[in-house]
Amino acid sequence: MLSTLDCLIPIVLLVIIFLLVRHIVSDRYKSSKAKIIVSAVFALSVLLASTYYKNGMDDFHKNQKDYVNPALEWQKIELLSESVLNLIYRPNVGVFAITDSGEVQLTKPVPYCSIENQTAEILPEEIEITDTPYAELPAPPQPFQQQIIFEIRYAVDYDTLAVSSFALFDNGEVWCTERVFRGPADFPTAVAIGMGYLITAVAIFLGSLIALLLLILIILEIYRWRKEKMQG
């Protein structure tokens, strides 16, 4: 019931403002055309705002994963000071880079790319190497010699699923990327994005309404002044 009232309040305020402005304008200029003009201005402002909001939300729903769960840009692993021969993953240990001089451990047991995720205390239920990950990752920025893609699954709402990838490029460098889905924890982000579109739509409505009303009022004042001058 509360959400319904929250939706009705701005609509009621909009109707009140519309009726008040239309009454003031029509009373001052004594013309039925003034009412029509004010109605058209309000309708145009609502159309502009609603069009922006609809297009924005349509794009958001179509590409929701990119908005709420954007993939990390490919980045070079700075720990490496020599060329890598190949990559290996040891379960419960981590990802290793094999070099001419030995092994370099790139990750903790959970094969995340970013330092923040590698330090997470909650361990996943399952880590699987896959060729068809649950979510899309950006393509490697250059030709690669080897690529490993991980799906990291959790049984709790902390991180429900993550996808990470490590690639060995032809020049011997190792780069990585990842994408994390937090289930219910992502809801506030989605709400914030939706509210951002709504606030922008309101700003578009008010901005266009004020600008158009000022323009119309200036024109009507000029018309009224000329009419009074001719009658005088």
CSV table of N, CA and C in Angstrom, one decimal, residues 89 92 109-112 123-129 150-155 159-162:
chain,number,residue,atom,x,y,z
A,89,TYR,N,46.8,-24.6,-13.1
A,89,TYR,CA,46.0,-24.4,-11.9
A,89,TYR,C,46.0,-25.6,-11.0
A,92,ASN,N,42.8,-25.9,-4.9
A,92,ASN,CA,43.0,-25.6,-3.5
A,92,ASN,C,44.4,-24.9,-3.2
A,109,PRO,N,44.1,-19.7,-3.3
A,109,PRO,CA,43.3,-20.9,-3.8
A,109,PRO,C,42.2,-20.6,-4.7
A,110,VAL,N,41.5,-19.4,-4.5
A,110,VAL,CA,40.4,-19.0,-5.4
A,110,VAL,C,41.0,-18.2,-6.5
A,111,PRO,N,40.8,-18.6,-7.7
A,111,PRO,CA,41.5,-17.9,-8.9
A,111,PRO,C,40.8,-16.6,-9.3
A,112,TYR,N,40.8,-15.7,-8.4
A,112,TYR,CA,40.4,-14.3,-8.8
A,112,TYR,C,41.5,-13.5,-9.4
A,123,LEU,N,35.1,-19.2,1.1
A,123,LEU,CA,35.5,-20.0,0.0
A,123,LEU,C,34.3,-20.5,-0.8
A,124,PRO,N,34.5,-20.7,-2.1
A,124,PRO,CA,33.4,-21.1,-2.9
A,124,PRO,C,33.1,-22.6,-2.7
A,125,GLU,N,31.9,-23.0,-3.2
A,125,GLU,CA,31.5,-24.4,-3.1
A,125,GLU,C,32.2,-25.2,-4.2
A,126,GLU,N,32.4,-24.5,-5.4
A,126,GLU,CA,33.0,-25.3,-6.5
A,126,GLU,C,33.8,-24.3,-7.4
A,127,ILE,N,34.9,-24.8,-7.9
A,127,ILE,CA,35.7,-24.0,-8.9
A,127,ILE,C,35.9,-25.0,-10.1
A,128,GLU,N,35.5,-24.5,-11.2
A,128,GLU,CA,35.5,-25.3,-12.4
A,128,GLU,C,36.2,-24.6,-13.6
A,129,ILE,N,37.1,-25.3,-14.3
A,129,ILE,CA,37.6,-24.8,-15.5
A,129,ILE,C,36.6,-25.1,-16.7
A,150,PHE,N,37.7,-19.7,-15.5
A,150,PHE,CA,37.2,-20.4,-14.2
A,150,PHE,C,35.7,-19.9,-14.0
A,151,GLU,N,34.9,-20.9,-13.6
A,151,GLU,CA,33.6,-20.6,-13.0
A,151,GLU,C,33.7,-20.8,-11.5
A,152,ILE,N,33.4,-19.8,-10.7
A,152,ILE,CA,33.5,-19.9,-9.2
A,152,ILE,C,32.1,-19.8,-8.6
A,153,ARG,N,31.6,-20.9,-8.0
A,153,ARG,CA,30.3,-21.0,-7.5
A,153,ARG,C,30.2,-21.0,-6.0
A,154,TYR,N,29.3,-20.2,-5.5
A,154,TYR,CA,29.1,-20.2,-4.0
A,154,TYR,C,27.7,-20.8,-3.7
A,155,ALA,N,27.6,-21.3,-2.5
A,155,ALA,CA,26.3,-21.8,-2.0
A,155,ALA,C,25.6,-20.8,-1.1
A,159,ASP,N,28.7,-14.3,-2.6
A,159,ASP,CA,29.0,-14.2,-4.1
A,159,ASP,C,28.4,-15.5,-4.7
A,160,THR,N,27.3,-15.3,-5.4
A,160,THR,CA,26.6,-16.5,-5.9
A,160,THR,C,27.4,-17.1,-7.1
A,161,LEU,N,28.1,-16.3,-7.8
A,161,LEU,CA,28.8,-16.8,-9.0
A,161,LEU,C,29.9,-15.8,-9.4
A,162,ALA,N,31.0,-16.3,-9.9
A,162,ALA,CA,32.0,-15.4,-10.5
A,162,ALA,C,32.7,-16.2,-11.7
